[in-house]
Short mmCIF file of C-alpha atoms in Angstrom, two decimals:
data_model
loop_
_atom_site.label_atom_id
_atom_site.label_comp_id
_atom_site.label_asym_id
_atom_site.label_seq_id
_atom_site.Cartn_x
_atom_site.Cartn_y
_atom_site.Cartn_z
CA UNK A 1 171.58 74.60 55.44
CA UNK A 2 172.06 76.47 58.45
CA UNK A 3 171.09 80.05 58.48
CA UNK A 4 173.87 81.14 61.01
CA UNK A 5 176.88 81.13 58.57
CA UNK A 6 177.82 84.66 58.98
CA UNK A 7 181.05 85.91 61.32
CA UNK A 8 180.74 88.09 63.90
CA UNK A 9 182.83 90.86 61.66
CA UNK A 10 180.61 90.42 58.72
CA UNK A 11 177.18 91.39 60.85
CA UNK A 12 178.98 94.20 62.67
CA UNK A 13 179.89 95.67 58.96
CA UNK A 14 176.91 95.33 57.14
CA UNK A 15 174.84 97.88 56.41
CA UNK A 16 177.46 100.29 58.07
CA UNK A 17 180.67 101.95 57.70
CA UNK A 18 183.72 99.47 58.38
CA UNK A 19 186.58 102.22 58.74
CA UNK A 20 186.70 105.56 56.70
CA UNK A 21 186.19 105.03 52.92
CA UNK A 22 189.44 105.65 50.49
CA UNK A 23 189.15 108.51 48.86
CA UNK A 24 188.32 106.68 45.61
CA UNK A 25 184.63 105.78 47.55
CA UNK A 26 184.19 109.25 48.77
CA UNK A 27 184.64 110.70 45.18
CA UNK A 28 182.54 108.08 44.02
CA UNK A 29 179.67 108.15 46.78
CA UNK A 30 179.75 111.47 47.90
CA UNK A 31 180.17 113.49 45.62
CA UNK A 32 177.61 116.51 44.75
CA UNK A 33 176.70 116.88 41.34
CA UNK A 34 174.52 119.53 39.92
CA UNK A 35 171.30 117.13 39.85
CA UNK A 36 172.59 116.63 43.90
CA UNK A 37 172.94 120.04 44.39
CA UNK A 38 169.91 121.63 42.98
CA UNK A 39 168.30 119.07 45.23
CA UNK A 40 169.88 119.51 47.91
CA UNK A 41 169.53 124.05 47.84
CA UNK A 42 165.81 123.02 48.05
CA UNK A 43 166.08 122.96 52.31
CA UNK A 44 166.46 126.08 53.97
CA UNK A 45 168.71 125.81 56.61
CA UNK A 46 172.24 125.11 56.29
CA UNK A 47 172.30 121.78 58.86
CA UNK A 48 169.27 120.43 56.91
CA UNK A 49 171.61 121.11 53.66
CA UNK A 50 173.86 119.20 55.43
CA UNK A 51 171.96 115.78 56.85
CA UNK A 52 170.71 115.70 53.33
CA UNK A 53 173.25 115.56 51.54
CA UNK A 54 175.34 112.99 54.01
CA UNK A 55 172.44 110.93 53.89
CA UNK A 56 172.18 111.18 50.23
CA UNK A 57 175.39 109.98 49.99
CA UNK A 58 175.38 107.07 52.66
CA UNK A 59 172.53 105.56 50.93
CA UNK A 60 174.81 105.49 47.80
CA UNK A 61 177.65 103.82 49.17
CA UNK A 62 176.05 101.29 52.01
CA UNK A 63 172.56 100.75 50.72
CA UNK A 64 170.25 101.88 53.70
CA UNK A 65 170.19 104.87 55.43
CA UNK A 66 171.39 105.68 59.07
CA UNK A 67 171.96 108.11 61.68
CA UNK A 68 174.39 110.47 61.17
CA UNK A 69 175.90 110.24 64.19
CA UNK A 70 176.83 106.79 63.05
CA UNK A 71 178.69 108.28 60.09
CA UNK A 72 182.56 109.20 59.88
CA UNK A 73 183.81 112.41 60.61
CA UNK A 74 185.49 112.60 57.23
CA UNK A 75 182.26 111.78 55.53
CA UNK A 76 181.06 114.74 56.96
CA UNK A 77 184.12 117.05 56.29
CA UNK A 78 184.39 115.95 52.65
CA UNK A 79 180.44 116.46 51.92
CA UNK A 80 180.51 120.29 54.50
CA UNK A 81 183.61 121.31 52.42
CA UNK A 82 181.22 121.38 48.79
CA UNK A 83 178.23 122.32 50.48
CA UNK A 84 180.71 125.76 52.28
CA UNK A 85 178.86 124.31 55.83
CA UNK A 86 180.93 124.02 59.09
CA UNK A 87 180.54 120.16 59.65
CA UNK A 88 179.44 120.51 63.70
CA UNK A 89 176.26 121.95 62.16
CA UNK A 90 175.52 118.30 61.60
CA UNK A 91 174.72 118.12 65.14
CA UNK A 92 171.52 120.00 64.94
CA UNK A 93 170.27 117.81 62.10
CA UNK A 94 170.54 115.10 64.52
CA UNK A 95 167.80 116.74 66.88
CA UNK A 96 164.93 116.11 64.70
CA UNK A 97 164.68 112.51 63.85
CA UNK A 98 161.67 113.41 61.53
CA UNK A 99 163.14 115.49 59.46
CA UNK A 100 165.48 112.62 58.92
CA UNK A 101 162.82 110.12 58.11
CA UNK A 102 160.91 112.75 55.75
CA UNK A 103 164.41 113.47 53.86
CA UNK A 104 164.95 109.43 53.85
CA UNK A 105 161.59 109.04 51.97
CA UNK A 106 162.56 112.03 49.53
CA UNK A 107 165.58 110.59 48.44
CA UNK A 108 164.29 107.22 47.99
CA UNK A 109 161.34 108.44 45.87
CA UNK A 110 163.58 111.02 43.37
CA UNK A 111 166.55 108.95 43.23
CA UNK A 112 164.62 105.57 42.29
CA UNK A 113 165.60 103.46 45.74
CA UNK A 114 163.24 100.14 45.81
CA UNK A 115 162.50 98.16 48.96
CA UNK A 116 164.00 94.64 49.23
CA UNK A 117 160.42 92.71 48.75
CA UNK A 118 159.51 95.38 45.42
CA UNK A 119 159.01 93.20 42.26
CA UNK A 120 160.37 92.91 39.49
CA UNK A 121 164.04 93.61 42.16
CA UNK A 122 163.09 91.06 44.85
CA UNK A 123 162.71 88.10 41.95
CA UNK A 124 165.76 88.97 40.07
CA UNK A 125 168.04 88.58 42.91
CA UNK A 126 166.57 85.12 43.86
CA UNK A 127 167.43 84.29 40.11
CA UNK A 128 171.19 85.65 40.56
CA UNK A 129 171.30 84.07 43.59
CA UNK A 130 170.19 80.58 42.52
CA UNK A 131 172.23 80.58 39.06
CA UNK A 132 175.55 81.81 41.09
CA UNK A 133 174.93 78.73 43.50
CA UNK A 134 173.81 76.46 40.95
CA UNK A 135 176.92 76.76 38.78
CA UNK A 136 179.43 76.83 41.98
CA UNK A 137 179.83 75.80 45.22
CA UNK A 138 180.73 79.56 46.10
CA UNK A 139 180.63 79.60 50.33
CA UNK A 140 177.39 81.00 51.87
CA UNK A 141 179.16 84.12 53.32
CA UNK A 142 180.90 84.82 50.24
CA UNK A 143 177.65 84.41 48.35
CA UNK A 144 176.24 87.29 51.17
CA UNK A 145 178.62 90.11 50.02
CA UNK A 146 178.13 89.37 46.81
CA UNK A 147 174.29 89.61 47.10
CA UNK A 148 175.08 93.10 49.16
CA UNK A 149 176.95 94.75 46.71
CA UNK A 150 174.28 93.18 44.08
CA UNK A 151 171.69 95.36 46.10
CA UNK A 152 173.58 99.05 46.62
CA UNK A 153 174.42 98.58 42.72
CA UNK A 154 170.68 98.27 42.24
CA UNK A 155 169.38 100.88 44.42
CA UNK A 156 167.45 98.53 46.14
CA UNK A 157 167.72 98.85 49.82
CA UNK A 158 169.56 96.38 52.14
CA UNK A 159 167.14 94.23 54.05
CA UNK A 160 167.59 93.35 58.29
CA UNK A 161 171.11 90.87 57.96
CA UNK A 162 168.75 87.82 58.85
CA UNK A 163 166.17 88.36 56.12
CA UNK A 164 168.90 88.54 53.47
CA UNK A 165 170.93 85.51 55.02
CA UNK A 166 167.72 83.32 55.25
CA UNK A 167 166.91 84.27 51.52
CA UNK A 168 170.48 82.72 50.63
CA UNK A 169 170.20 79.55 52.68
CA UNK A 170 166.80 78.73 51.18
CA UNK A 171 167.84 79.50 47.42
CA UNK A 172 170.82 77.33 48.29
CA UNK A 173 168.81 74.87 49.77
CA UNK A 174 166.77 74.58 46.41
CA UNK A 175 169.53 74.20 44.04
CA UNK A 176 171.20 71.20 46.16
CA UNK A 177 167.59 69.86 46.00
CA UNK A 178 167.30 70.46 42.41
CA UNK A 179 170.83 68.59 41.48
CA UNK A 180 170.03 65.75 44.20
CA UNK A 181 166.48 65.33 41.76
CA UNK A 182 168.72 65.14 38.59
CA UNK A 183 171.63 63.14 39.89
CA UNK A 184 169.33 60.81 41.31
CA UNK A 185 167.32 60.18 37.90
CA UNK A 186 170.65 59.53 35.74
CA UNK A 187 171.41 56.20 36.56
CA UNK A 188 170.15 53.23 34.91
CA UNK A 189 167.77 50.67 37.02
CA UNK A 190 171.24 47.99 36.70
CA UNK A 191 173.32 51.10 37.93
CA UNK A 192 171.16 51.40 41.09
CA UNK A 193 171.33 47.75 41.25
CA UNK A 194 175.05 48.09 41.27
CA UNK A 195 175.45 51.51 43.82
CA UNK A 196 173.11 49.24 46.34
CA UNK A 197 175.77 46.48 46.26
CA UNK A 198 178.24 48.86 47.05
CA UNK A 199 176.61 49.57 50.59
CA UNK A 200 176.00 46.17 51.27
CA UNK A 201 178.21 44.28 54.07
CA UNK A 202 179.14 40.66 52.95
CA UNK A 203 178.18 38.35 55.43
CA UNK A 204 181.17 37.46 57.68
CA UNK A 205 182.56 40.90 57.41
CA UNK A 206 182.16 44.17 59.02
CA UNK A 207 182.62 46.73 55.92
CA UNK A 208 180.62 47.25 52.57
CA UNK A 209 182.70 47.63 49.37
CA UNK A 210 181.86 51.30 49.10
CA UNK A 211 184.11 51.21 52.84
CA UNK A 212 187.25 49.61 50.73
CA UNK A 213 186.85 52.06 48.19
CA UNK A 214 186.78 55.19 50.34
CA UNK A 215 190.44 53.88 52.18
CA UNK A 216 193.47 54.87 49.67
CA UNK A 217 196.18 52.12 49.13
CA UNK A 218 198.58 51.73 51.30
CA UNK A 219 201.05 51.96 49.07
CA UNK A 220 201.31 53.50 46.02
CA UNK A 221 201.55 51.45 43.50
CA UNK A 222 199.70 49.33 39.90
CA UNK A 223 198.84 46.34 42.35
CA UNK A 224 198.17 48.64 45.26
CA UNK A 225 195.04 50.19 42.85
CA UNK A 226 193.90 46.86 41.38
CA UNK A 227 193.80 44.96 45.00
CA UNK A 228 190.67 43.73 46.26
#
């Protein structure tokens, strides 16, 4: 199947924030607990305090990390207003993309965060995936959100938008293969004999049977069914 199948709004959204969460997802996501906290008193300076503990929560509610700059301003209020931090102190975290990178890796490593290729995470989702498209004919987009929210719930990090979308289209790809192989061994050798026939064109005539059977009758009706 084609691997292209996403919208233009769905790539622009994923793995990033579409709009300011509800209040619901900032309680839920951002949020410090005590584990959070005691983590979090471990850097020094308040706008490290700060990064961390945005970043902290980011990868909680999208699944990968990014810039802060990239994250809303009442992200950063609600997180500043636990931590007692003025929020524009988040603009000196931004000035040292290593510490960023180093506080990345520290979170990933205490809070249990798994790369996308890490086994035993990497086979389980191409199991979900293939049971959710073997038992529906869910659409592939559909079948990406799912697979994202799949991910953040697992702590396993998002992957680049193409990886994940060409992991869907081949798992797809397999189960339509798989129920073409079983379809096509049900029949008996006189059914085959009899599905041929239906593609064959009579000589004298322009259309097979299987063409007559595909057009509805004209009118609807007992005789209009049974007509040759």
């Amino acid at each position: 199947m084609p691997v292209d199948f996403l919208s233009d709004e769905q790539k622009n959204r994923y793995g990033r924030f579409a709009g300011d969460p509800c209040p619901m997802q900032l309680a839920r996501c951002f949020h410090l607990d005590d584990a959070d906290r005691a983590l979090i008193d471990q850097r020094r300076r308040e706008h490290n305090r700060l990064g961390f503990a945005v970043q902290l929560g980011t990868v909680r509610f999208l699944g990968t990390f990014l810039h802060t700059g990239d994250v809303p301003k009442i992200v950063v209020d609600y997180v500043a207003r636990q931590l007692d931090i003025r929020p524009s102190l988040l603009r000196h975290y931004a000035e040292r993309p290593i510490t960023q990178h180093e506080h990345a890796d520290l979170i990933r490593e205490v809070c249990g965060y798994q790369s996308f290729n890490t086994q035993p995470g990497h086979f389980r989702l191409v199991r979900w995936l293939f049971a959710r498209s073997w038992v529906s004919s869910e659409r592939p987009s559909l079948l990406f959100d799912a697979a994202t929210s799949w991910l953040v719930e697992r702590k396993i990090l998002l992957p680049g938008v193409t990886t994940l979308s060409r992991l869907i289209a081949r798992v797809r790809d397999r189960a339509a293969a798989r129920a073409f192989r079983i379809l096509g061994g049900a029949p008996t050798m006189a059914q085959r004999g009899q599905l041929e026939q239906l593609l064959t064109i009579p000589k004298g005539d322009r259309h097979s049977h299987l063409d007559r059977l595909r057009q509805g009758p004209r009118r609807v009706s007992g005789p209009a069914w049974l007509a040759p």
